[in-house]
Coordinates of C-alpha atoms and ligand atoms in Angstrom, one line a residue:
M14 CA -16.8 -6.4 -9.0
I15 CA -15.7 -2.3 -8.7
C16 CA -18.1 0.0 -6.5
V17 CA -17.6 3.9 -7.4
V18 CA -19.2 6.1 -4.5
G19 CA -18.9 9.5 -5.8
S20 CA -19.7 12.9 -8.2
I21 CA -21.6 12.7 -11.1
N22 CA -21.4 16.5 -13.0
T23 CA -22.5 17.6 -16.6
D24 CA -19.1 19.4 -17.8
L25 CA -19.8 23.0 -19.0
V26 CA -16.3 23.3 -20.8
I27 CA -15.1 27.0 -21.9
E28 CA -11.8 26.8 -24.2
V29 CA -9.5 29.7 -23.3
E30 CA -6.3 31.2 -24.8
K31 CA -5.2 31.1 -20.8
I32 CA -7.0 30.5 -17.6
P33 CA -8.3 34.4 -16.3
R34 CA -7.1 36.1 -13.7
P35 CA -9.0 36.8 -10.5
G36 CA -10.7 40.0 -11.8
E37 CA -10.4 40.0 -14.9
T38 CA -12.5 39.5 -18.1
I39 CA -11.8 37.2 -21.0
A40 CA -13.2 35.7 -24.3
G41 CA -13.9 32.6 -24.2
K42 CA -13.1 30.6 -28.0
S43 CA -15.5 27.3 -27.7
L44 CA -18.4 26.2 -25.5
A45 CA -19.1 22.1 -25.2
H46 CA -21.2 19.9 -22.8
Y47 CA -19.5 16.9 -21.7
P48 CA -20.7 13.9 -19.1
G49 CA -17.9 14.1 -16.2
G50 CA -18.1 14.3 -12.2
K51 CA -14.5 13.2 -11.0
G52 CA -16.9 9.3 -9.4
A53 CA -18.7 8.5 -13.2
N54 CA -15.3 9.6 -15.2
Q55 CA -13.6 6.7 -13.3
A56 CA -16.8 4.3 -13.2
V57 CA -16.7 5.2 -16.5
A58 CA -13.0 5.0 -17.6
A59 CA -13.1 0.8 -15.6
A60 CA -16.0 -0.3 -17.5
R61 CA -14.3 1.4 -21.1
L62 CA -10.8 -1.1 -20.1
G63 CA -13.8 -4.4 -19.3
A64 CA -14.5 -4.3 -15.6
Q65 CA -18.0 -4.5 -14.3
V66 CA -18.8 -1.5 -12.5
A67 CA -21.6 0.2 -10.1
M68 CA -21.6 3.4 -9.4
F69 CA -23.4 4.9 -6.4
G70 CA -24.2 8.4 -6.5
V71 CA -27.2 10.5 -7.0
L72 CA -28.8 12.5 -9.5
G73 CA -31.5 15.3 -9.5
S74 CA -34.4 14.6 -11.3
D75 CA -33.7 17.3 -14.7
Q76 CA -32.7 16.4 -17.9
S77 CA -29.0 16.9 -16.6
G78 CA -29.9 14.0 -14.6
D79 CA -31.5 11.8 -17.5
D80 CA -28.9 12.4 -19.8
L81 CA -26.0 11.3 -17.2
R82 CA -27.9 8.3 -16.1
A83 CA -28.0 7.3 -19.6
G84 CA -24.2 8.1 -20.8
L85 CA -23.4 5.5 -17.5
L86 CA -25.5 2.6 -18.9
R87 CA -24.3 3.3 -22.0
N88 CA -20.9 2.6 -20.7
N89 CA -22.1 -1.2 -19.5
V90 CA -21.7 1.3 -15.7
D91 CA -24.1 -0.5 -13.3
V92 CA -26.7 2.5 -12.3
Q93 CA -28.8 0.4 -9.3
G94 CA -26.9 2.9 -6.6
V95 CA -28.1 5.7 -8.9
E96 CA -30.7 8.1 -6.8
R97 CA -33.0 10.1 -8.5
A98 CA -33.9 13.3 -5.9
E99 CA -36.3 15.9 -6.4
D100 CA -36.0 19.8 -6.1
I101 CA -32.3 19.8 -6.5
P102 CA -30.2 19.6 -9.1
S103 CA -27.6 17.2 -10.9
G104 CA -24.6 17.9 -10.0
L105 CA -22.8 20.9 -13.0
A106 CA -19.2 21.8 -13.5
V107 CA -17.9 25.1 -15.4
I108 CA -14.4 24.2 -16.5
S109 CA -11.9 26.4 -18.3
V110 CA -9.8 24.6 -20.4
A111 CA -6.8 26.7 -21.3
K112 CA -4.1 26.5 -24.6
S113 CA -1.8 25.0 -22.5
S114 CA -4.1 22.1 -21.7
E115 CA -4.4 23.6 -17.7
N116 CA -7.8 23.6 -16.4
A117 CA -9.5 25.2 -13.9
I118 CA -12.7 23.8 -12.1
T119 CA -15.9 25.1 -9.9
V120 CA -18.4 22.6 -9.5
V121 CA -21.6 23.5 -7.5
A122 CA -22.2 19.9 -5.9
G123 CA -26.1 20.0 -6.4
A124 CA -27.3 16.2 -5.9
N125 CA -24.3 15.4 -5.2
A126 CA -24.2 16.6 -1.8
L127 CA -27.2 14.3 -1.1
V128 CA -24.6 10.9 -1.3
N129 CA -24.8 11.2 2.9
R130 CA -24.5 8.7 5.7
Q131 CA -28.4 8.1 4.9
F132 CA -26.8 7.3 1.6
I133 CA -24.4 4.7 2.7
D134 CA -27.0 3.4 5.1
R135 CA -29.0 2.0 2.2
H136 CA -26.4 0.3 -0.1
I137 CA -23.5 -1.2 2.1
K138 CA -24.4 -4.4 2.1
Q139 CA -23.8 -4.3 -1.7
L140 CA -20.6 -1.7 -1.1
S141 CA -19.3 -4.5 1.8
R142 CA -19.6 -7.3 -0.8
C143 CA -18.0 -5.7 -3.5
D144 CA -13.9 -6.6 -4.6
I145 CA -12.3 -3.0 -4.9
V146 CA -14.2 0.2 -3.4
L147 CA -13.0 3.4 -5.7
L148 CA -13.1 6.9 -3.5
Q149 CA -13.0 10.8 -4.6
L150 CA -13.0 13.6 -2.2
E151 CA -16.5 14.9 -4.6
I152 CA -19.2 14.4 -1.9
P153 CA -18.9 14.9 1.5
L154 CA -15.8 13.5 3.5
D155 CA -18.1 12.6 6.3
T156 CA -19.5 10.5 3.6
I157 CA -16.4 8.8 3.5
D158 CA -15.6 8.6 6.4
Y159 CA -18.8 6.9 7.6
L160 CA -17.8 4.5 4.6
L161 CA -14.6 3.9 5.9
H162 CA -15.3 3.3 9.2
L163 CA -18.4 0.6 7.9
L164 CA -16.5 -1.3 5.2
P165 CA -15.4 -5.3 6.6
S166 CA -11.7 -4.5 7.9
D167 CA -10.5 -7.6 5.0
R168 CA -12.1 -6.7 2.1
P169 CA -12.9 -4.9 -0.4
L170 CA -9.7 -3.2 -1.3
V171 CA -9.7 1.0 -0.4
I172 CA -8.9 3.1 -3.1
L173 CA -9.2 6.9 -2.3
D174 CA -8.1 9.6 -4.8
P175 CA -7.9 12.9 -2.4
A176 CA -9.2 15.1 -5.1
P177 CA -10.6 17.9 -4.7
A178 CA -7.7 18.2 -2.4
Q179 CA -8.8 18.6 1.4
D180 CA -7.6 17.7 5.1
I181 CA -8.6 14.1 5.4
S182 CA -6.5 13.6 8.1
H183 CA -9.0 12.7 10.4
L184 CA -10.2 9.7 8.2
P185 CA -9.3 6.3 9.3
L186 CA -6.2 6.5 7.5
D187 CA -5.5 2.3 7.9
R188 CA -8.5 1.7 6.3
I189 CA -7.5 3.5 2.5
D190 CA -5.2 0.6 0.4
V191 CA -4.1 2.6 -1.8
L192 CA -4.1 6.6 -1.9
T193 CA -3.5 8.6 -5.3
P194 CA -2.2 12.5 -4.8
N195 CA -1.3 14.0 -7.2
E196 CA 1.4 16.1 -6.0
N197 CA -0.4 19.4 -5.6
E198 CA -2.3 17.4 -3.2
L199 CA 0.0 15.3 -1.4
E200 CA 1.5 18.9 -0.7
L201 CA -2.0 19.5 0.6
L202 CA -1.9 16.6 2.7
T203 CA 1.5 16.5 4.0
G204 CA 2.8 19.9 4.1
S205 CA 5.8 18.4 1.6
C206 CA 6.5 19.2 -1.3
D207 CA 9.1 16.3 -1.2
I208 CA 7.3 13.2 -2.7
E209 CA 8.5 10.5 -0.8
V210 CA 8.7 12.3 2.0
G211 CA 5.3 13.5 2.1
S212 CA 4.6 9.9 0.9
R213 CA 6.1 8.5 4.2
L214 CA 4.3 11.0 6.7
L215 CA 1.1 9.0 5.5
I216 CA 2.3 5.2 5.5
S217 CA 3.5 6.7 8.8
R218 CA -0.3 7.1 9.5
G219 CA -1.8 4.3 8.3
V220 CA -2.5 4.3 4.1
K221 CA -1.2 1.3 3.4
N222 CA 0.2 2.3 -0.5
V223 CA 0.5 5.9 -1.7
I224 CA 0.8 6.5 -5.7
C225 CA 1.9 10.4 -6.7
T226 CA 1.3 11.2 -9.8
A227 CA 3.8 13.4 -11.0
G228 CA 2.6 14.4 -14.8
A229 CA 5.6 14.4 -17.1
D230 CA 7.9 13.3 -14.3
G231 CA 5.2 9.2 -14.2
A232 CA 4.3 8.2 -10.6
Y233 CA 5.7 7.2 -7.7
L234 CA 4.5 4.2 -5.3
T235 CA 5.6 4.6 -1.7
N236 CA 4.8 1.9 0.8
A237 CA 6.2 0.3 3.9
N238 CA 8.9 -2.0 1.9
A239 CA 9.9 1.0 -1.4
H240 CA 9.2 3.9 -3.2
T241 CA 9.1 3.7 -6.8
H242 CA 9.3 5.3 -9.7
F243 CA 7.2 4.5 -13.2
P244 CA 8.1 6.7 -15.9
A245 CA 5.4 8.6 -17.6
L246 CA 4.3 8.1 -21.1
S247 CA 4.9 10.7 -23.4
V248 CA 2.0 12.6 -25.1
T249 CA 0.9 15.7 -26.5
P250 CA -1.8 16.8 -23.8
I251 CA -4.5 18.9 -25.1
D252 CA -6.8 19.0 -22.3
A253 CA -5.7 17.6 -18.7
T254 CA -9.5 17.1 -17.2
A255 CA -10.6 13.3 -15.9
A256 CA -6.5 12.6 -16.4
G257 CA -6.6 12.1 -12.9
D258 CA -10.0 9.9 -13.2
A259 CA -9.0 7.9 -16.1
F260 CA -5.8 7.0 -13.8
N261 CA -7.7 5.8 -11.0
G262 CA -10.6 3.8 -12.8
A263 CA -7.9 2.1 -14.9
L264 CA -5.9 1.5 -12.1
A265 CA -9.2 -0.2 -9.7
W266 CA -9.7 -2.6 -13.4
A267 CA -5.7 -3.5 -13.7
L268 CA -5.8 -4.3 -9.7
Q269 CA -8.8 -7.1 -10.0
T270 CA -6.1 -9.5 -11.7
R271 CA -2.2 -7.4 -11.0
S272 CA -0.1 -6.5 -8.2
L273 CA 0.1 -2.5 -8.0
S274 CA 3.7 -2.6 -9.7
D275 CA 1.9 -4.2 -12.7
A276 CA -0.8 -2.3 -12.5
I277 CA 0.3 1.2 -12.2
P278 CA 1.9 1.5 -16.0
Y279 CA -1.9 1.0 -17.6
A280 CA -2.9 3.4 -15.6
C281 CA -0.1 5.4 -16.0
A282 CA -1.3 4.7 -19.8
A283 CA -4.6 5.5 -19.0
G284 CA -4.3 9.1 -17.9
A285 CA -2.0 10.4 -20.1
L286 CA -4.3 9.1 -23.2
A287 CA -7.1 11.3 -21.9
A288 CA -4.9 14.2 -21.6
T289 CA -4.6 14.1 -25.5
K290 CA -8.4 14.5 -26.1
K291 CA -10.9 17.1 -24.9
G292 CA -13.7 16.5 -22.5
A293 CA -14.0 14.4 -19.2
Q294 CA -15.4 10.7 -20.3
P295 CA -15.3 10.9 -23.8
S296 CA -11.5 11.6 -23.0
L297 CA -10.9 7.9 -21.1
P298 CA -9.4 5.4 -23.7
V299 CA -10.7 2.0 -24.1
L300 CA -8.1 -1.8 -24.0
G301 CA -6.6 -1.2 -27.1
E302 CA -5.5 2.5 -26.8
I303 CA -3.6 1.9 -24.2
E304 CA -2.1 -1.9 -24.7
K305 CA -1.1 0.1 -28.0
M306 CA 0.7 2.9 -26.1
L307 CA 2.2 0.3 -23.9
K308 CA 3.7 -1.9 -26.5
N309 CA 4.7 1.0 -28.4
K310 CA 6.8 2.9 -25.6
G311 CA 7.9 -0.3 -24.2
Q312 CA 7.1 0.7 -20.7
G313 CA 6.0 -2.0 -18.2
T314 CA 9.0 -1.6 -16.1
H315 CA 10.4 0.2 -13.3
R316 CA 12.9 1.0 -11.2
A317 CA 13.0 1.3 -7.9
K318 CA 14.6 4.2 -5.3
Ligands
RIB28 O1 -11.7 15.5 -12.8 C1 -12.8 16.3 -13.7 C2 -13.6 16.1 -13.2 O2 -13.5 17.3 -12.3 C3 -14.7 17.1 -13.8 O3 -15.1 16.0 -14.7 C4 -16.0 17.9 -13.4 O4 -17.0 16.9 -13.1 C5 -15.2 17.8 -12.2 O5 -15.8 16.9 -11.0

């Protein structure tokens, strides 16, 4: 069982020619609503591949809370750990997606802010018993810190996607089995724009494995033994929203039965496929799409550096 502790949002997505600069007003081309939130996206990403997934988060008692909960259920995500709060709206993200496929995201946490220490106390039994705990940073950082201290030291396996990027140096980094920053996040966490240097710094601070996603350059796995490159799968991206979430959800799914090196190509394929479709959860691939892509591109091999 994979347990995801994290955010659940409605995404308001505006298609634009380019991301506006500060002070600039531009015309949006279209407006759409999608289910999103980094936590919920990663839960759905793993469930679409066939994993048993339980989501832990907080929604408001509003219509979007009802819709987001129903969406998780439709994707076979267990929602017994999704609480409903009164007098606070469900999480909301306003996303501009440019023609280049880049995006700019503003999140109003709403009920996601209530994923706090008391919430963890109510669910720690189940979280401690699962195989993999998948975390992101769209809930309070204090909650992540508290949870990492409470989890047993040997299991579950902990994957932390440090997005949106923030300083995690005070967290018990030795309780993180796999940290999955992108290049920008890695630079923010370590001050280094060199993937190998930054990743090795995090390993020296206690993280067991770092997988840095590097867009068109693929991904790099670093641990005490090696620094290994995994090539990207080339696609024509139209919307990068949730590509990182697809990567993390697929990684968690694949790690249930595979080594890290064997799991990463699946995660790379999931991330690439998600960038070829609009929206967060609507873009998350099913297993057949990933297998087809890996077969066609001959991926699955990697070179050690
Ligand atoms: O990672 C993409 C997600 O970030 C979006 O779905 C949005 O809700 C924000 O949380």
